[in-house]
């Protein structure tokens, strides 16, 4: 999840800078900007923001209950990442 999210962030940042002519400074900023310029629909952007929050939680601490909850959301996150990537093309 982390590698794909970072890759999408890098691609989103480059696309927004090249096409929309403004810079974003964080993954969540990139998600919000993609929503604003129409790359991600509102519903997908909300899930992508939740994914970014989950990513931050998993890299800072280990909590088995939280890990199991996030594991249950991975399929949805994969789908969002793929839609996001497709929107950037």
Coordinates of N, CA, C and O in Angstrom, one line a residue:
X1 N 0.8 -1.2 0.0 CA 0.0 0.0 0.0 C 0.9 1.3 0.0 O 0.6 2.2 -0.8
X2 N 1.9 1.3 0.8 CA 2.8 2.5 0.9 C 3.4 2.8 -0.4 O 3.5 3.9 -0.8
X3 N 4.0 1.8 -1.0 CA 4.7 2.0 -2.3 C 3.8 2.6 -3.4 O 4.1 3.6 -4.0
X4 N 2.6 2.0 -3.5 CA 1.6 2.5 -4.5 C 1.2 3.9 -4.2 O 1.0 4.7 -5.0
X5 N 0.9 4.1 -2.9 CA 0.4 5.5 -2.5 C 1.5 6.5 -2.8 O 1.2 7.6 -3.3
X6 N 2.7 6.2 -2.5 CA 3.8 7.2 -2.7 C 4.0 7.4 -4.2 O 4.3 8.5 -4.7
X7 N 3.9 6.3 -5.0 CA 4.0 6.5 -6.5 C 2.9 7.3 -7.0 O 3.1 8.2 -7.9
X8 N 1.7 7.1 -6.6 CA 0.5 7.9 -7.0 C 0.7 9.4 -6.6 O 0.4 10.3 -7.3
X9 N 1.2 9.6 -5.3 CA 1.5 10.9 -4.9 C 2.5 11.6 -5.8 O 2.3 12.8 -6.2
X10 N 3.6 11.0 -6.1 CA 4.6 11.5 -7.0 C 4.0 11.9 -8.4 O 4.2 12.9 -8.9
X11 N 3.2 10.9 -8.9 CA 2.6 11.2 -10.2 C 1.6 12.3 -10.2 O 1.5 13.1 -11.1
X12 N 0.8 12.3 -9.1 CA -0.2 13.4 -8.9 C 0.5 14.8 -8.8 O 0.0 15.7 -9.4
X13 N 1.5 14.8 -8.0 CA 2.2 16.1 -7.8 C 2.8 16.6 -9.1 O 2.6 17.8 -9.5
X14 N 3.4 15.7 -9.9 CA 3.9 16.1 -11.2 C 2.8 16.5 -12.2 O 3.0 17.5 -12.9
X15 N 1.7 15.8 -12.2 CA 0.6 16.2 -13.1 C 0.0 17.5 -12.7 O -0.2 18.3 -13.6
X16 N -0.2 17.7 -11.5 CA -0.8 19.0 -11.0 C 0.1 20.1 -11.3 O -0.4 21.2 -11.8
X17 N 1.4 20.0 -11.1 CA 2.3 21.0 -11.4 C 2.4 21.3 -12.9 O 2.4 22.5 -13.3
X18 N 2.4 20.3 -13.7 CA 2.6 20.5 -15.1 C 1.3 21.0 -15.8 O 1.3 21.9 -16.7
X19 N 0.1 20.5 -15.4 CA -1.1 20.8 -16.1 C -1.9 22.0 -15.4 O -2.3 22.9 -16.0
X20 N -1.9 21.9 -14.1 CA -2.7 22.9 -13.3 C -1.9 24.0 -12.7 O -2.4 24.9 -12.1
X21 N -0.6 23.9 -12.9 CA 0.4 24.9 -12.5 C 0.4 25.3 -11.1 O 0.6 26.5 -10.7
X22 N 0.2 24.4 -10.2 CA 0.4 24.7 -8.7 C 1.0 23.4 -8.1 O 0.9 22.3 -8.6
X23 N 1.7 23.6 -7.0 CA 2.5 22.6 -6.3 C 1.7 22.1 -5.1 O 1.0 22.9 -4.5
X24 N 1.8 20.9 -4.8 CA 1.2 20.3 -3.6 C 2.4 19.8 -2.7 O 3.4 19.3 -3.2
X25 N 2.2 19.9 -1.4 CA 3.3 19.5 -0.5 C 3.2 18.2 0.2 O 4.1 17.8 1.0
X26 N 2.0 17.5 0.1 CA 1.9 16.3 0.9 C 0.9 15.4 0.2 O 0.2 15.8 -0.8
X27 N 1.0 14.1 0.5 CA 0.0 13.1 -0.1 C -1.4 13.6 0.1 O -2.2 13.5 -0.9
X28 N -1.8 14.0 1.2 CA -3.2 14.4 1.4 C -3.5 15.7 0.6 O -4.6 15.8 0.1
X29 N -2.6 16.6 0.5 CA -2.7 17.7 -0.4 C -2.9 17.3 -1.9 O -3.7 17.9 -2.6
X30 N -2.2 16.3 -2.3 CA -2.3 15.8 -3.6 C -3.7 15.2 -3.9 O -4.3 15.4 -4.9
X31 N -4.2 14.5 -2.9 CA -5.5 13.9 -3.0 C -6.5 15.0 -3.1 O -7.4 14.9 -4.0
X32 N -6.5 16.0 -2.3 CA -7.4 17.1 -2.3 C -7.4 17.8 -3.6 O -8.4 18.2 -4.2
X33 N -6.1 18.0 -4.1 CA -5.9 18.7 -5.4 C -6.5 17.9 -6.6 O -7.1 18.5 -7.5
X34 N -6.3 16.6 -6.5 CA -6.8 15.7 -7.6 C -8.4 15.8 -7.6 O -9.0 15.7 -8.6
X35 N -8.9 15.9 -6.4 CA -10.4 16.0 -6.3 C -10.8 17.4 -6.9 O -11.8 17.4 -7.7
X36 N -10.1 18.4 -6.6 CA -10.5 19.8 -7.1 C -10.4 19.9 -8.6 O -11.2 20.6 -9.2
X37 N -9.4 19.2 -9.2 CA -9.2 19.3 -10.7 C -9.9 18.2 -11.4 O -9.8 18.1 -12.6
X38 N -10.7 17.3 -10.7 CA -11.5 16.3 -11.4 C -10.8 15.0 -11.7 O -11.4 14.1 -12.3
X39 N -9.6 14.8 -11.1 CA -8.9 13.5 -11.3 C -9.6 12.4 -10.5 O -9.7 11.3 -10.9
X40 N -10.0 12.8 -9.3 CA -10.6 11.8 -8.3 C -12.0 12.4 -8.0 O -12.2 13.5 -7.6
X41 N -13.1 11.6 -8.2 CA -14.4 12.0 -7.7 C -14.4 12.1 -6.2 O -13.6 11.6 -5.5
X42 N -15.3 12.9 -5.7 CA -15.5 13.2 -4.2 C -15.4 11.9 -3.4 O -14.7 11.9 -2.4
X43 N -16.2 10.9 -3.8 CA -16.3 9.7 -3.0 C -15.0 9.0 -2.9 O -14.6 8.5 -1.8
X44 N -14.3 8.9 -4.0 CA -13.0 8.3 -4.0 C -11.9 9.1 -3.3 O -11.0 8.5 -2.6
X45 N -12.0 10.4 -3.4 CA -11.1 11.2 -2.6 C -11.2 11.0 -1.1 O -10.2 11.0 -0.4
X46 N -12.5 10.9 -0.7 CA -12.7 10.7 0.8 C -12.0 9.4 1.2 O -11.3 9.3 2.2
X47 N -12.2 8.3 0.4 CA -11.6 7.0 0.8 C -10.0 7.1 0.7 O -9.3 6.6 1.5
X48 N -9.5 7.8 -0.3 CA -8.1 8.0 -0.5 C -7.5 8.8 0.7 O -6.4 8.5 1.2
X49 N -8.3 9.8 1.3 CA -7.8 10.5 2.5 C -7.8 9.5 3.7 O -6.9 9.6 4.5
X50 N -8.8 8.7 3.8 CA -8.8 7.7 4.8 C -7.6 6.7 4.7 O -7.0 6.3 5.7
X51 N -7.3 6.4 3.5 CA -6.2 5.5 3.2 C -4.9 6.1 3.7 O -4.0 5.5 4.3
X52 N -4.7 7.4 3.4 CA -3.5 8.2 3.8 C -3.5 8.2 5.4 O -2.4 8.0 5.9
X53 N -4.6 8.4 6.0 CA -4.6 8.3 7.5 C -4.2 6.9 8.0 O -3.4 6.8 8.9
X54 N -4.7 5.9 7.4 CA -4.4 4.5 7.8 C -2.9 4.3 7.6 O -2.3 3.6 8.4
X55 N -2.4 4.7 6.5 CA -0.9 4.6 6.2 C -0.1 5.2 7.3 O 0.8 4.6 7.8
X56 N -0.5 6.4 7.7 CA 0.2 7.1 8.8 C 0.1 6.4 10.1 O 1.1 6.3 10.8
X57 N -1.0 5.8 10.4 CA -1.2 5.0 11.6 C -0.3 3.8 11.6 O 0.3 3.4 12.6
X58 N -0.2 3.1 10.5 CA 0.6 1.9 10.4 C 2.1 2.1 10.5 O 2.8 1.2 11.0
X59 N 2.6 3.2 10.0 CA 4.0 3.4 10.1 C 4.5 3.9 11.4 O 5.7 3.9 11.7
X60 N 3.6 4.4 12.2 CA 4.0 5.0 13.5 C 3.9 4.0 14.7 O 4.6 4.2 15.7
X61 N 3.0 3.1 14.6 CA 2.9 2.1 15.7 C 2.3 0.8 15.2 O 1.8 0.7 14.1
X62 N 2.4 -0.2 16.0 CA 1.8 -1.5 15.6 C 0.7 -1.8 16.6 O 0.9 -1.9 17.8
X63 N -0.5 -2.0 16.1 CA -1.6 -2.3 16.9 C -2.4 -3.4 16.1 O -2.9 -3.2 15.0
X64 N -2.4 -4.6 16.7 CA -2.9 -5.7 15.9 C -4.4 -5.5 15.5 O -4.8 -5.8 14.4
X65 N -5.2 -5.0 16.4 CA -6.6 -4.8 16.0 C -6.7 -3.8 14.9 O -7.5 -4.0 13.9
X66 N -5.9 -2.7 14.9 CA -5.9 -1.7 13.8 C -5.4 -2.4 12.5 O -6.0 -2.2 11.5
X67 N -4.4 -3.2 12.7 CA -3.8 -3.8 11.5 C -4.9 -4.7 10.8 O -5.0 -4.8 9.6
X68 N -5.6 -5.4 11.6 CA -6.7 -6.3 11.0 C -7.8 -5.5 10.4 O -8.3 -5.8 9.3
X69 N -8.2 -4.3 11.0 CA -9.1 -3.5 10.4 C -8.6 -2.9 9.0 O -9.4 -2.9 8.0
X70 N -7.4 -2.5 9.0 CA -6.8 -1.9 7.8 C -6.7 -3.0 6.7 O -7.0 -2.7 5.5
X71 N -6.3 -4.2 7.1 CA -6.2 -5.3 6.2 C -7.5 -5.5 5.5 O -7.6 -5.8 4.3
X72 N -8.6 -5.3 6.2 CA -9.9 -5.5 5.6 C -10.3 -4.4 4.6 O -11.2 -4.6 3.8
X73 N -9.6 -3.3 4.6 CA -9.9 -2.2 3.7 C -8.9 -2.2 2.5 O -9.1 -1.4 1.6
X74 N -7.9 -3.1 2.5 CA -6.9 -3.1 1.4 C -7.4 -3.2 0.0 O -7.0 -2.6 -0.9
X75 N -8.4 -4.1 -0.2 CA -9.0 -4.3 -1.5 C -9.6 -3.0 -2.0 O -9.4 -2.6 -3.2
X76 N -10.3 -2.3 -1.2 CA -10.9 -1.0 -1.5 C -9.8 0.0 -1.8 O -9.9 0.8 -2.8
X77 N -8.8 0.0 -1.0 CA -7.7 1.0 -1.3 C -7.0 0.7 -2.6 O -6.6 1.6 -3.3
X78 N -6.8 -0.6 -2.9 CA -6.2 -1.0 -4.2 C -7.0 -0.4 -5.3 O -6.5 0.2 -6.3
X79 N -8.3 -0.6 -5.2 CA -9.2 -0.1 -6.3 C -9.1 1.4 -6.4 O -9.1 2.0 -7.6
X80 N -9.1 2.1 -5.3 CA -8.9 3.6 -5.3 C -7.6 4.0 -6.0 O -7.5 4.9 -6.8
X81 N -6.5 3.3 -5.6 CA -5.2 3.6 -6.2 C -5.2 3.4 -7.7 O -4.6 4.2 -8.4
X82 N -5.8 2.4 -8.1 CA -5.9 2.1 -9.6 C -6.7 3.1 -10.3 O -6.3 3.6 -11.4
X83 N -7.8 3.6 -9.7 CA -8.7 4.6 -10.3 C -7.9 5.9 -10.4 O -7.9 6.7 -11.3
X84 N -7.2 6.2 -9.3 CA -6.4 7.4 -9.2 C -5.3 7.4 -10.2 O -5.2 8.4 -11.0
X85 N -4.6 6.3 -10.4 CA -3.6 6.2 -11.4 C -4.2 6.4 -12.8 O -3.6 7.1 -13.6
X86 N -5.3 5.8 -13.0 CA -5.9 5.9 -14.3 C -6.3 7.3 -14.6 O -6.2 7.8 -15.7
X87 N -6.8 8.0 -13.6 CA -7.2 9.4 -13.8 C -6.0 10.3 -14.1 O -6.1 11.4 -14.7
X88 N -4.8 9.9 -13.6 CA -3.6 10.7 -13.9 C -3.1 10.5 -15.3 O -2.3 11.3 -15.7
X89 N -3.5 9.5 -15.9 CA -2.9 9.2 -17.3 C -3.5 10.1 -18.3 O -4.4 10.7 -18.4

